[in-house]
Coordinates of C-alpha atoms in Angstrom, one line a residue:
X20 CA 36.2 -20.2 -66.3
X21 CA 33.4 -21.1 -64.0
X22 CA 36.4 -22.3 -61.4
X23 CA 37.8 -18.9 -62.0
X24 CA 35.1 -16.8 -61.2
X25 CA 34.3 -18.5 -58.0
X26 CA 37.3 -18.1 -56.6
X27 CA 39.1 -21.5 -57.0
X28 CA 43.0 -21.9 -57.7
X29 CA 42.9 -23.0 -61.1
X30 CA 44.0 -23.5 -64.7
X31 CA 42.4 -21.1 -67.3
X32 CA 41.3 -21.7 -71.1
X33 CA 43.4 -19.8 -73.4
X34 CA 42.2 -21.2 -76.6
X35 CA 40.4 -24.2 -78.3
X36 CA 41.3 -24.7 -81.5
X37 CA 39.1 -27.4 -83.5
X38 CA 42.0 -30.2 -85.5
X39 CA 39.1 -31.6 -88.5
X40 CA 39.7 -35.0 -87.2
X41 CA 37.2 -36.8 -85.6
X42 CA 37.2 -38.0 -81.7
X43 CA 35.6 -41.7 -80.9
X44 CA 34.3 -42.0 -77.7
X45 CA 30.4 -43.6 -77.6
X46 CA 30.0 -42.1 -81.1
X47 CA 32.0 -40.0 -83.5
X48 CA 32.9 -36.4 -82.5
X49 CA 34.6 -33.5 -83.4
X50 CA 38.1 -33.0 -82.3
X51 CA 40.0 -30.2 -80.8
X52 CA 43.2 -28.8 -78.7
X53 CA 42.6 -27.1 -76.0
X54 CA 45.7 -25.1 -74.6
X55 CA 45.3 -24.4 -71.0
X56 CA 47.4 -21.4 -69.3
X57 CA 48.9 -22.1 -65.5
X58 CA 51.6 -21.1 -63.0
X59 CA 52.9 -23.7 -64.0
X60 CA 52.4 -27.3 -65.9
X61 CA 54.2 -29.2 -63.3
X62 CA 52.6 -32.2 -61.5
X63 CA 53.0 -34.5 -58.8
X64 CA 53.9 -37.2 -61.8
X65 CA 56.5 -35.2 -63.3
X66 CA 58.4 -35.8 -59.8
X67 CA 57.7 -39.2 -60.6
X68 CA 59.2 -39.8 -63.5
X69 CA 62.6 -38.9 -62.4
X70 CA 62.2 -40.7 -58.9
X71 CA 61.3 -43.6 -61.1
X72 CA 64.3 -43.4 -62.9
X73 CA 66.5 -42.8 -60.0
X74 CA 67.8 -39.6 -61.4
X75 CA 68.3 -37.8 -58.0
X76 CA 70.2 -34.8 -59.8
X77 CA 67.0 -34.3 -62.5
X78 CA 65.0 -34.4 -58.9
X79 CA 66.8 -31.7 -57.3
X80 CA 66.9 -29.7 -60.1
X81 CA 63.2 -29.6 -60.8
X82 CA 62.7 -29.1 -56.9
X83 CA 64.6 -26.3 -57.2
X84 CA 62.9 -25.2 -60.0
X85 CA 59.2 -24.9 -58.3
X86 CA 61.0 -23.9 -54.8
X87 CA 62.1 -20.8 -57.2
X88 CA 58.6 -20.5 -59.1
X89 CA 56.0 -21.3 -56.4
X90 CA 57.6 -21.8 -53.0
X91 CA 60.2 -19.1 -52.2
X92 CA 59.4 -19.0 -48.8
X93 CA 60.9 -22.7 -48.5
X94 CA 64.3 -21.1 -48.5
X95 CA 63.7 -20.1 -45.0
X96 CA 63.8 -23.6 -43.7
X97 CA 66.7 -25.8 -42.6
X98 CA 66.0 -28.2 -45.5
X99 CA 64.0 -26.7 -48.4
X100 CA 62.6 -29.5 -49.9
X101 CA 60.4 -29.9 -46.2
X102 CA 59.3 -26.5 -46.9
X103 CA 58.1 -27.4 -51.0
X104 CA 56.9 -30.4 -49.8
X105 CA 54.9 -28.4 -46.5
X106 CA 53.9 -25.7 -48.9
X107 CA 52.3 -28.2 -51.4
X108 CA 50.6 -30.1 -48.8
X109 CA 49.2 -26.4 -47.7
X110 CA 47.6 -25.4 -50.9
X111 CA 46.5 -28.6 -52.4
X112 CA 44.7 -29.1 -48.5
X113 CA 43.4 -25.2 -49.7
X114 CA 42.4 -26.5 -53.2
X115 CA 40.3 -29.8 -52.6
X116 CA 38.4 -27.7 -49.7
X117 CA 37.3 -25.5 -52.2
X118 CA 36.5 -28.2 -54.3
X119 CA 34.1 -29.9 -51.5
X120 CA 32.7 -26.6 -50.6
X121 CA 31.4 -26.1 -53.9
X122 CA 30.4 -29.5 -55.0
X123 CA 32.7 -30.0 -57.6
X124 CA 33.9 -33.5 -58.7
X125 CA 37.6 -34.0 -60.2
X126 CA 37.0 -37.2 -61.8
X127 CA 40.3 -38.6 -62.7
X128 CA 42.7 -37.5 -59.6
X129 CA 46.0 -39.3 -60.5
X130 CA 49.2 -37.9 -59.4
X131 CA 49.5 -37.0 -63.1
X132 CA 46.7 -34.6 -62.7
X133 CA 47.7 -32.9 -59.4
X134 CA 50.2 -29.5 -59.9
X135 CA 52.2 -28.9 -57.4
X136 CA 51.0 -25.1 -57.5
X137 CA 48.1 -26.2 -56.2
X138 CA 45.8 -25.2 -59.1
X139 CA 43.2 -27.2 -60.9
X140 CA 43.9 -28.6 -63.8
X141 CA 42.7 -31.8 -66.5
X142 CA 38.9 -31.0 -66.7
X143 CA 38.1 -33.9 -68.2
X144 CA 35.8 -36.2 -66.4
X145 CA 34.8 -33.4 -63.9
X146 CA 31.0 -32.2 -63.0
X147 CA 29.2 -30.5 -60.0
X148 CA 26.8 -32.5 -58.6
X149 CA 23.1 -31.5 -58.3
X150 CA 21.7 -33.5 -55.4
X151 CA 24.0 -34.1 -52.6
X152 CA 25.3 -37.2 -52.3
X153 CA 28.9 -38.2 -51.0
X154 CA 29.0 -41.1 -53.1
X155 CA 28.3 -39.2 -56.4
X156 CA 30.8 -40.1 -59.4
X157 CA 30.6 -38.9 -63.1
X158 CA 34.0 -40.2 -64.7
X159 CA 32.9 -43.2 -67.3
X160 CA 36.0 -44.8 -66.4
X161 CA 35.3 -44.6 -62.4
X162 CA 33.8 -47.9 -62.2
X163 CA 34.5 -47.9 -58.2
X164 CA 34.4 -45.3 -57.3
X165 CA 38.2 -44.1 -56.5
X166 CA 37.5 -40.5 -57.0
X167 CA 34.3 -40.0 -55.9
X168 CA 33.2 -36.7 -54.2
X169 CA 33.7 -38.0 -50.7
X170 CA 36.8 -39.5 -51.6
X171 CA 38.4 -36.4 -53.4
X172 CA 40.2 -35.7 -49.7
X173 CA 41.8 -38.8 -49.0
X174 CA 42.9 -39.1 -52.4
X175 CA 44.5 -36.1 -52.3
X176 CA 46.5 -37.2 -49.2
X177 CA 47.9 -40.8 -51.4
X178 CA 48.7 -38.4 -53.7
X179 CA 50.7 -36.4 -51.3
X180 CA 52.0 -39.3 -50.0
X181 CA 53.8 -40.3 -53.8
X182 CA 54.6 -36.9 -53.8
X183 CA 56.6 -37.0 -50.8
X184 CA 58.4 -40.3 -51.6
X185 CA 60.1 -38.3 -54.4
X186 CA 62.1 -35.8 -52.0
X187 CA 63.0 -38.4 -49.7
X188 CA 66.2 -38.7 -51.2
X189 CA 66.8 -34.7 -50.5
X190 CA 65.3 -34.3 -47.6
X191 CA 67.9 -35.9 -45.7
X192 CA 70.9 -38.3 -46.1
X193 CA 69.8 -40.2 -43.6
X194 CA 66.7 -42.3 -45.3
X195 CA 64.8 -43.2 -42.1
X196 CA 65.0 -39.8 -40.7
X197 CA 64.2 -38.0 -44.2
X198 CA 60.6 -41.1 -44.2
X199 CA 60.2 -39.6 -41.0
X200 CA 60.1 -36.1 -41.6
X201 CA 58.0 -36.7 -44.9
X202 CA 55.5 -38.9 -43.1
X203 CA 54.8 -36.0 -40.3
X204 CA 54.2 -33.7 -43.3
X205 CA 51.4 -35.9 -44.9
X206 CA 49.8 -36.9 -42.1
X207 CA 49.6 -33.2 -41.3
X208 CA 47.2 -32.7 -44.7
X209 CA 43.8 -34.1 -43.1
X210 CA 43.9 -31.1 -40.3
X211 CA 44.9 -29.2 -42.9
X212 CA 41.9 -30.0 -44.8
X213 CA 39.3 -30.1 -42.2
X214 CA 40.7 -26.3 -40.9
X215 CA 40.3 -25.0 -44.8
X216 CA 37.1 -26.9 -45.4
X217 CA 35.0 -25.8 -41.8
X218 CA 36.6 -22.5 -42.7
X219 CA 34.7 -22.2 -46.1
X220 CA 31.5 -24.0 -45.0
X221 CA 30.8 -21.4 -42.0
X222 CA 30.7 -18.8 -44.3
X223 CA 28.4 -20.8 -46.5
X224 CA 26.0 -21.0 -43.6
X225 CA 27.1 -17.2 -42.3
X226 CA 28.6 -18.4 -39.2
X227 CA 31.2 -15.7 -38.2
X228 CA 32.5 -17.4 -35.4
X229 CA 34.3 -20.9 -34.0
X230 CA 31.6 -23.1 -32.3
X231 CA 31.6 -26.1 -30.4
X232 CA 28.9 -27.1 -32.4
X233 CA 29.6 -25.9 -36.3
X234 CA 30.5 -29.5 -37.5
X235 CA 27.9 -30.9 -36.3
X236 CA 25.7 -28.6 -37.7
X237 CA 27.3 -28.3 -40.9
X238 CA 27.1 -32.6 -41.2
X239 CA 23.5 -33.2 -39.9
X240 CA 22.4 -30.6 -42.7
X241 CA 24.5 -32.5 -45.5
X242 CA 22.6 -35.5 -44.1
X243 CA 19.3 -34.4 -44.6
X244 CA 20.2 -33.2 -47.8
X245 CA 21.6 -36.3 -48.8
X246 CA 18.2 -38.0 -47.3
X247 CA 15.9 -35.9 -49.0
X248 CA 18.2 -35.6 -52.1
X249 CA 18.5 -31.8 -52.0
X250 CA 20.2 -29.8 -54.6
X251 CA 23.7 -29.0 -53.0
X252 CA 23.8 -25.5 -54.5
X253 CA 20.7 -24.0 -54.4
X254 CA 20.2 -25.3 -50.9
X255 CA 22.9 -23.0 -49.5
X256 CA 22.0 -20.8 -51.7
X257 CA 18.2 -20.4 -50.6
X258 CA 19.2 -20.6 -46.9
X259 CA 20.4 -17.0 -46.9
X260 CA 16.5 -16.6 -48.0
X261 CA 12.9 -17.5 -47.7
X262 CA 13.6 -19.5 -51.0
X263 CA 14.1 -22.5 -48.1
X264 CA 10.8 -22.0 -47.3
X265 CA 9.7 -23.5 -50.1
X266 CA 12.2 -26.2 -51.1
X267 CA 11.1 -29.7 -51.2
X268 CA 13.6 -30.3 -48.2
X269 CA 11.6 -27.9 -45.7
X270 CA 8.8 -30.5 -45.9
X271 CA 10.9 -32.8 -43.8
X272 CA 10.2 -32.8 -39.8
X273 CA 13.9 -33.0 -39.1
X274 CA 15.2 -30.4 -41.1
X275 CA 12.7 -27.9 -39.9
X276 CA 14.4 -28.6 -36.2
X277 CA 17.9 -28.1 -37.8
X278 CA 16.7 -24.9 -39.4
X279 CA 15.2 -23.5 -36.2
X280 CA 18.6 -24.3 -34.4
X281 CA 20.8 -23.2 -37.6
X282 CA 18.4 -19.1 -37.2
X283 CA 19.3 -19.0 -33.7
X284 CA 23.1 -20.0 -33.9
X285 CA 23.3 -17.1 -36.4
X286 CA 20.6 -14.4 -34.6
X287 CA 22.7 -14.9 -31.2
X288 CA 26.2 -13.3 -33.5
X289 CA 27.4 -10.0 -33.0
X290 CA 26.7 -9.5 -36.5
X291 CA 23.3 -10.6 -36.9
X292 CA 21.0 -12.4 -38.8
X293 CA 21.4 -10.6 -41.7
X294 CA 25.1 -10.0 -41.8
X295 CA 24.8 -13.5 -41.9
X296 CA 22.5 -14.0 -44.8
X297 CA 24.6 -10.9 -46.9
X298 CA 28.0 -12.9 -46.4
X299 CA 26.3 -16.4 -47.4
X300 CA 25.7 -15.0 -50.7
X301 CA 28.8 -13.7 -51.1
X302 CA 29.7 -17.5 -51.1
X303 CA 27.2 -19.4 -52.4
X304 CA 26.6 -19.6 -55.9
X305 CA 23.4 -19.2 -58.1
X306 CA 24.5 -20.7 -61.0
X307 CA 27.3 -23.7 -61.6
X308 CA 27.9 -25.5 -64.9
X309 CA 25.1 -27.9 -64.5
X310 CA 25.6 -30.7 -66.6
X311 CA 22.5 -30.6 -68.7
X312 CA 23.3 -26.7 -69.5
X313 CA 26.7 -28.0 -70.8
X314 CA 25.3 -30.7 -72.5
X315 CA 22.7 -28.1 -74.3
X316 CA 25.8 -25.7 -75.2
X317 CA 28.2 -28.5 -76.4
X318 CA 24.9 -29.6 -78.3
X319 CA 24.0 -26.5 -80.0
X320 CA 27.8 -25.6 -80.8
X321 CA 28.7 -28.7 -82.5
X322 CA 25.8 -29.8 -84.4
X323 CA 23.9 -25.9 -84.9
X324 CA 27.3 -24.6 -85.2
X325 CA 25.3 -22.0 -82.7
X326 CA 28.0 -20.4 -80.0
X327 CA 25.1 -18.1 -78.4
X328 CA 23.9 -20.3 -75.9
X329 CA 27.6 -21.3 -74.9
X330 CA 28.4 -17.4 -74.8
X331 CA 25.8 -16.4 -72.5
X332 CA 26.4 -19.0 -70.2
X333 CA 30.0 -18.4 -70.0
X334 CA 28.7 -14.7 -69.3
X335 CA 26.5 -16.2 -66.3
X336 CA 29.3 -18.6 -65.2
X337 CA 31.5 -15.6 -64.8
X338 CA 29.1 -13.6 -62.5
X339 CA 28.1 -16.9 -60.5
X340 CA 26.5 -15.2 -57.5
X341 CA 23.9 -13.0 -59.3
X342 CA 20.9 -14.4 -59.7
X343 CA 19.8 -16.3 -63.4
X344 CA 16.3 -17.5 -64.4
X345 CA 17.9 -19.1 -67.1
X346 CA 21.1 -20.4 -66.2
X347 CA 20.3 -21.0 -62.0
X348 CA 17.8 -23.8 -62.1
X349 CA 18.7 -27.5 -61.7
X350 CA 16.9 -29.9 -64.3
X351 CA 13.7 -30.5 -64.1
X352 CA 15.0 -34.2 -63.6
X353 CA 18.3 -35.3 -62.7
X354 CA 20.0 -37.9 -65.4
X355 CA 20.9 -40.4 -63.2
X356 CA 23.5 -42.3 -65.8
X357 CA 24.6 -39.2 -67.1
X358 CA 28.6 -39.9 -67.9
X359 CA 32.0 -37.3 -68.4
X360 CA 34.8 -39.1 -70.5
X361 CA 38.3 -37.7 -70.7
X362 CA 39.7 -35.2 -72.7
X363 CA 41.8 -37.1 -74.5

């Protein structure tokens, strides 16, 4: 619901429903079924399956299927099945932007976990990260790191890649030529990306226009955060005030240099200073699911049998760009071996 409310394409809760039966993971927990609500349930691995089995009419048929329920528009090319595989490319390079912008981790990005609508769905090892780090993994079953935050993109683009290898039998008759249309496609998805993601992180900093100079701005901050293990969200978030001004991160030499140049890129816009501060808060959120406020809701739900906790920070989660004294703070200490499992 969190995903929801700030604005990414996602899957939605319907209902969870508690089975009696218990759940082992590192101890003994309750069990429940959670049914989830989408465009649609269909992933990159349902492709798969049929591809595996060399079953090229099943494969056409469920191509036509999501051409029908997702991607009418790729009727209007010569060959549909380039236009699904161009449209999921588009909003799967769309999705994983928003994921970065916002400092969300996935957790467990296997082509069975990826829907070809381009919507978020499995929420089962995922967090947001508190202080920025690109390396930053949750998942207990991660143990290398395959989907950690930095990696989410590149991921994305194997992913893509199976996904393609699917409709190469309908793209064209001719296999070379069909592997060579599919390739261009996919190798498309990291301009993709980087267009989507620089367009969401400008308006995180309230930059209205194209620079020469917006990446570089945008990375040597995410640097200093990472060096002075600033808190992604509220970093952003205090930018747009004089809450910077007294962040942990302003102590350091080289930030206060990046913040002088970052005021004067956004004082020389047409819009002004703050335009630019009013927009930045429009897209930076005050409160995330942190993970020890989950932990503390999960906590007082299943042992207290106490939803009011969980209620108002659903409540909070759904109005995620309004301030919260309660639910806006990160932990007084980050858990450093803190763990998500999956849901099954």
């Amino acid at each position: 619901e969190a995903m929801f409310a700030l604005g990414v394409p996602t899957s939605r809760s319907l209902a969870a429903v508690t089975t009696g039966e218990q759940v082992y993971r590192d101890e003994a927990q309750p069990g429940a079924v959670l049914t989830r609500v989408a465009k649609s349930h269909i992933r990159i691995g349902t492709f798969q399956f049929f591809a595996a089995k060399g079953d090229t009419d099943a494969l056409k048929s469920l191509a036509d299927h999501v051409i029908e329920r997702h991607y009418p528009e790729a009727l209007e090319f010569e060959n549909p099945y380039q236009g699904l595989l161009k449209g999921v490319i588009e909003n799967t390079a769309y999705l994983v932007s928003r994921w970065q912008q916002l400092g969300f981790i996935h957790g467990v990005m296997n082509t069975d976990n990826m829907l070809v609508s381009g919507e978020t769905v499995d929420y089962g090892p995922c967090a947001f990260m508190d202080a920025y780090h690109p390396e930053t993994v949750f998942s207990s079953i991660d143990r290398h790191g395959r989907y950690a935050y930095a990696n989410q993109p590149p991921i994305a683009q194997w992913n893509l890649a199976r996904f393609a290898e699917t409709l190469i039998p309908l793209i064209d008759q001719n296999t070379d030529k069909s592997i060579k249309l599919a390739s261009q496609s996919v190798n498309d998805f990291s301009d993709q990306f980087q267009r989507a993601w620089l367009r969401g992180m400008r308006q995180k900093l309230g930059l209205f226009n194209e620079g020469p100079n917006n990446i570089e701005l945008i990375n040597e901050l995410l640097v200093l955060m990472q060096k002075n293990k600033a808190d992604y969200t509220l970093t952003f978030r205090h930018l747009s005030s004089d809450a910077i001004l007294k962040d942990t991160i302003f102590k350091d030499t080289s930030f206060k240099v990046w913040y002088k140049n970052w005021i004067h890129c956004i004082q020389k816009q047409k819009e002004g200073e703050e335009t630019s501060k009013l927009m930045m808060l429009k897209h930076n959120p005050a409160v995330i699911p942190r993970n020890y406020l989950v932990e503390k809701a999960l906590s007082l739900a299943v042992v207290d049998q106490d939803y009011r906790f969980l209620n108002d920070f659903i409540a909070a989660l759904l109005n995620p760009y309004e301030d919260s004294k309660v639910f806006g703070e990160p932990a007084l200490q980050e858990d450093k071996s803190y763990q998500t499992f999956c849901g099954t």
